[in-house]
Structure formats: structure tokens, C-alpha cells
Coordinates of C-alpha atoms and ligand atoms in Angstrom, one line a residue:
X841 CA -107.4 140.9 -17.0
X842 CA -109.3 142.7 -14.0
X843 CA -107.6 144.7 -11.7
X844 CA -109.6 146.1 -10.0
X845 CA -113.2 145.1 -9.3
X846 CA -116.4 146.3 -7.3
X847 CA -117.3 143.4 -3.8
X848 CA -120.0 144.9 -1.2
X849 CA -119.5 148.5 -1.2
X850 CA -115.6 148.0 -1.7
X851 CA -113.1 148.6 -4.1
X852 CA -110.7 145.9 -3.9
X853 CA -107.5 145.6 -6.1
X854 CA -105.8 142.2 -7.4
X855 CA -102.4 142.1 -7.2
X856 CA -101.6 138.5 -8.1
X857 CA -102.7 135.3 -8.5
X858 CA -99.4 134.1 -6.3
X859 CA -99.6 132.5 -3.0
X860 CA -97.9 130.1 -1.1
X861 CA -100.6 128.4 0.2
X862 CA -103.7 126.3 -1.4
X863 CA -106.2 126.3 1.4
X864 CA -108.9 124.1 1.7
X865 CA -111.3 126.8 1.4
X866 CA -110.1 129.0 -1.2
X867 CA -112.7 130.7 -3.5
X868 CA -110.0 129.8 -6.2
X869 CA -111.0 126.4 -6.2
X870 CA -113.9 126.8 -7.6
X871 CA -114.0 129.9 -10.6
X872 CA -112.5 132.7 -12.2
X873 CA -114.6 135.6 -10.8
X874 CA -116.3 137.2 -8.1
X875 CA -119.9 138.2 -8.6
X876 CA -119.0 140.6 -12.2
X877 CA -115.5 141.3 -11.8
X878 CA -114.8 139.1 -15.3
X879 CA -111.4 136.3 -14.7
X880 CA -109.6 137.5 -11.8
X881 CA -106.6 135.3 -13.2
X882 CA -104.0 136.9 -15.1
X883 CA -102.8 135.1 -18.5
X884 CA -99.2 136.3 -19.0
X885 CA -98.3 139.2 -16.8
X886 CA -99.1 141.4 -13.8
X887 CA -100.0 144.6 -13.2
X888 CA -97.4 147.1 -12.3
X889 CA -97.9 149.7 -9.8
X890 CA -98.3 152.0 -12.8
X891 CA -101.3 150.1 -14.5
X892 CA -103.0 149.7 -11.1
X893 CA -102.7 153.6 -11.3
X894 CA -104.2 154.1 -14.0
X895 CA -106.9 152.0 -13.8
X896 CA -107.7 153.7 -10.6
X897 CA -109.0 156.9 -13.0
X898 CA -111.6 154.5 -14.1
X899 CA -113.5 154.6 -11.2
X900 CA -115.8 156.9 -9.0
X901 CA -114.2 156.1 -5.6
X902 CA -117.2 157.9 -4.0
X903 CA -118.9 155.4 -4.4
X904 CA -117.1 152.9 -2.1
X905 CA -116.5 152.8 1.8
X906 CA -113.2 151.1 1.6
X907 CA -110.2 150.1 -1.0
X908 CA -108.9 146.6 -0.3
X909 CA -105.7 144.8 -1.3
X910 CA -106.7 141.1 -1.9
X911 CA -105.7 139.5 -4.8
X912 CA -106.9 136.4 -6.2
X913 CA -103.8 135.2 -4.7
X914 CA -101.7 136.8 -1.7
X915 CA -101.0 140.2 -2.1
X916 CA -98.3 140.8 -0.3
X917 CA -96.0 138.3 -2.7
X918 CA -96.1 141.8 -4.2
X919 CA -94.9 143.8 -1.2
X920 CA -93.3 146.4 -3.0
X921 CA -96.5 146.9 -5.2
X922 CA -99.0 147.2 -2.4
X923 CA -96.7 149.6 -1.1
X924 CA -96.7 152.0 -4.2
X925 CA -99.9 151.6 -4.8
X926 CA -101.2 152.6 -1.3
X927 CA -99.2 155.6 -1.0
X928 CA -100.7 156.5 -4.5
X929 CA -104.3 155.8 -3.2
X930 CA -103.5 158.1 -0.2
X931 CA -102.7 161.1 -2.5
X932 CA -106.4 160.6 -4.5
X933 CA -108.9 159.7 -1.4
X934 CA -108.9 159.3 2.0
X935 CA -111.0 155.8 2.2
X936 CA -109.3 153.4 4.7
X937 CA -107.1 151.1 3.4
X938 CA -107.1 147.4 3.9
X939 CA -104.9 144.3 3.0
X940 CA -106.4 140.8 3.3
X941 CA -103.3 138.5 4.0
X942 CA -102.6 135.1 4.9
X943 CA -99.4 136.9 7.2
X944 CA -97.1 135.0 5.5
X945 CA -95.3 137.6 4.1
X946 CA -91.4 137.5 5.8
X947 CA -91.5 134.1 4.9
X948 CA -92.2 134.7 1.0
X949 CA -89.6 137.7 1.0
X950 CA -87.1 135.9 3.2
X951 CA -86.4 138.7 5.3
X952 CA -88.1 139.8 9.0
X953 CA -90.7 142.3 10.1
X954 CA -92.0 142.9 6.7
X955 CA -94.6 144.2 8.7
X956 CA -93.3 147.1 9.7
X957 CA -93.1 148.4 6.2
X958 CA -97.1 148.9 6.4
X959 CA -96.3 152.1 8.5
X960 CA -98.3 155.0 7.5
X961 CA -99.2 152.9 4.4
X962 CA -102.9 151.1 5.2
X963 CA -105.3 151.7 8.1
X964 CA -106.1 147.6 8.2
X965 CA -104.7 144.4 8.0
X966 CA -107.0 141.3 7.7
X967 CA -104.6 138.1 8.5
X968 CA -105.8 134.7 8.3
X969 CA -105.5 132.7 11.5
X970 CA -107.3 129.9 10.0
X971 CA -106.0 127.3 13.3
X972 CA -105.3 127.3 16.3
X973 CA -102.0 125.1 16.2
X974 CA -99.7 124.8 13.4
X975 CA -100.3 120.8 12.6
X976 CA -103.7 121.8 12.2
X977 CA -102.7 125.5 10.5
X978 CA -100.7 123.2 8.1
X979 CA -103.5 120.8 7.2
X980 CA -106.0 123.7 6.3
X981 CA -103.6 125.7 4.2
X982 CA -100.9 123.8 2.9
X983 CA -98.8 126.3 2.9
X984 CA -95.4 125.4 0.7
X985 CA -93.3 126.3 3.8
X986 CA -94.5 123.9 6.5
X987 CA -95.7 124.4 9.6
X988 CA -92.9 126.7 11.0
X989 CA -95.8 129.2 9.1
X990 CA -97.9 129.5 11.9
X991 CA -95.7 131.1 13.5
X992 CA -94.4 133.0 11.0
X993 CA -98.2 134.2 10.5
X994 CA -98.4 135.1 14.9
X995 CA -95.1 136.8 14.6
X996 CA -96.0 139.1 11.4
X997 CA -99.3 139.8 13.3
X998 CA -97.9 141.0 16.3
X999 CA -95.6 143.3 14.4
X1000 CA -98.5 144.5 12.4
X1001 CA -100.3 145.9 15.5
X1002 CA -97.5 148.1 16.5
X1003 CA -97.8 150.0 13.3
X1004 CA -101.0 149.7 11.9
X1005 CA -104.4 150.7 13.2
X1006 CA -106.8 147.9 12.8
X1007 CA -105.7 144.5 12.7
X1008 CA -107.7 141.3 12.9
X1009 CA -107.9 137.6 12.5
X1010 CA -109.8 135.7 10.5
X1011 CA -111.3 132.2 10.6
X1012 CA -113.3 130.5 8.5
X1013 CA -116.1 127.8 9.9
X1014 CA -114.5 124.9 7.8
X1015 CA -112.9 123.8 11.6
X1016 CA -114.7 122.6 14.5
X1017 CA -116.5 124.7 16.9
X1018 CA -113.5 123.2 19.8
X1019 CA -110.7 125.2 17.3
X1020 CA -112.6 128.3 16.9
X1021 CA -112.3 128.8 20.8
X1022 CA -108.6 128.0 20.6
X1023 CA -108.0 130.2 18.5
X1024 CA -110.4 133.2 20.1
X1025 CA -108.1 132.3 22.8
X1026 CA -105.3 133.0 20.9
X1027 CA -106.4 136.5 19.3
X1028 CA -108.0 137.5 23.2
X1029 CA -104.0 136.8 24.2
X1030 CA -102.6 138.7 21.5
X1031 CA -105.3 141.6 21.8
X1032 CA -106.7 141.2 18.5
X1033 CA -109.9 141.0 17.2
X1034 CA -111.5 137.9 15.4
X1035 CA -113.7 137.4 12.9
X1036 CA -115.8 134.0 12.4
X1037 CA -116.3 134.0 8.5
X1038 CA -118.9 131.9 7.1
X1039 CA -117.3 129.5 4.5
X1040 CA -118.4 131.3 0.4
X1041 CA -117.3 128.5 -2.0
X1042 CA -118.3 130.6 -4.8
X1043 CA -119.7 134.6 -5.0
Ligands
SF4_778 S1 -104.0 132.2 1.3 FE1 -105.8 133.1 0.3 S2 -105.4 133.0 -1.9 FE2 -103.9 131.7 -0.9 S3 -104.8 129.7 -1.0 FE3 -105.4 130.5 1.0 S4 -107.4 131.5 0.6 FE4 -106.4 131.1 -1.4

């Protein structure tokens, strides 16, 4: 099982293969791997925070420019991991942090501002915007919770920028050129950045 695996100059760590959502466009629909990471699925269990640990002594981190949290799922189903594992990272290096997220993350825990427990933890948060309305949210993700999870996804954004650094959207050019300006409308009203991603089907 890999853990931890080498993409573009970063080191980026996979939490779980859990997520709520089965997006049109994820890279899971079509392999195991990404570039030589080896299966990025997990058979039976996942890593603790203590494996993720240890297999952090494996690696040269000067080397990299950045240490992401991504998954081959979402990695904040693992909340509490991410969490132990970045203050962990913090103690070893001082490369910027990042999680890739679809946001949904108060929804999958139940609880609010789940957000707000990033504090001090990361320097960046990537969240998926992925539409610009939540029929349209609900038809690219299917997320198992409907469409109140675009605004779920708005909410734990806005609550990201108050304690974290560098937030941003992402979209990715699966949707019409009409609801990528809706929804650079949306991140201009909200003050954060977006980012146009080209669709990868496979790395
Ligand atoms: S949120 Fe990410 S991991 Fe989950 S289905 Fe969508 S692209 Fe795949």
C-alpha cells in the first residue's frame, strides 16, 4: 500500500480511499496509480497517523517544494489524521502544507466549522468548486449527501479563509465555458482565488 508518493516536485500523502462523492472526473475512474506511486488503493486497512510517521523517514524532503494531503479519496474523512500528521510534519520541515479537499468535510463529520480546526495546522487548502450552482454541483460530483453540499462546500470555504493562509478553488474544464464564469464570479465574491484545471483522466 503506498502512502506516500512523489507528483511534480511534491510530496503528497494518501490518507484514504473514502469519499463521499464519485465525480465525473475523478482520476479513480480510471487506475490504481499515479505516474510510479504503485496502487494508491488500500486492501484491508489504513494508515494510522503513526505509519504515515514513519514512512515519512523514508524520504529526503529536500527534495520537494511542498507536502500535500490528497488521498486517493478525501482526506479529510480522516480529519483527525491530517491533523496529527501535519503537526508532525511541522516539527521535521518547514515546506508549506497543503490539503486538496472536496470541502465537504462538516458534512462527513456531522458537526460545523470543521474548518476551523486547520488553524496553525496547513498553510493551504485546495477546495473543489467544481459548479457554480448546486443542481449542477450535484450532477458533476454526486456527492451521497445531495445538493444541500454546495453549500456545505461555500460555507467550509469561507471558514477556511479566516484561519488559513492560502485558500483556493478549483474547477475542472469538464463544464462549459458559461459555468466557469459563474463560478469566477463566485470565488471574485468570496475573495478567493480560482484555478481552471485541465481535465487528467489518467497520470
Ligand atoms: S472528491 Fe475527489 S476523490 Fe472524491 S470522487 Fe471527487 S475527485 Fe474523486
Amino acid at each position: 500500500m503506498t502512502t506516500l508518493y512523489e507528483l511534480e516536485g511534491s510530496l503528497y500523502i494518501n490518507v484514504t480511499n473514502k469519499c463521499p462523492c464519485a465525480c465525473v472526473f475523478c482520476i479513480r475512474n480510471n487506475g490504481d496509480t499515479i505516474r510510479e506511486s504503485g496502487s494508491l488503493w488500500f486492501e484491508e486497512t489504513e494508515p494510522t497517523a503513526g505509519d504515515i510517521k514513519t514512512e515519512f523517514k523514508n524520504w529526503d524532503l529536500t527534495k520537494f517544494s511542498s507536502i500535500v494531503f490528497c488521498g486517493y479519496g478525501e482526506p479529510l474523512e480522516r480529519l483527525d489524521v491530517v491533523c496529527d500528521v501535519a503537526k508532525y510534519i511541522r516539527t521535521i520541515t518547514n515546506l508549506p502544507i497543503r490539503i486538496n479537499t472536496n470541502g465537504l468535510s462538516d458534512l462527513i463529520h456531522g458537526r460545523e466549522h470543521t474548518a476551523l480546526e486547520l488553524k496553525g495546522l496547513v498553510d493551504a487548502v485546495s477546495i473543489s468548486l467544481n459548479a457554480p450552482d448546486a443542481m449542477s454541483y450535484q450532477k458533476v460530483t454526486n456527492s451521497c449527501y445531495g445538493e444541500k453540499s454546495f453549500d456545505a462546500m461555500l460555507k467550509f470555504a469561507a471558514e477556511c479563509k479566516t484561519v488559513v493562509d492560502k485558500v483556493t478553488f478549483t474547477v475542472v474544464d469538464v463544464i462549459s465555458k458559461a459555468d466557469i464564469e459563474r463560478c469566477q464570479k463566485i470565488a471574485d465574491d468570496m475573495g478567493i482565488p480560482l484555478r481552471v484545471r485541465e481535465y487528467v483522466g489518467q497520470y
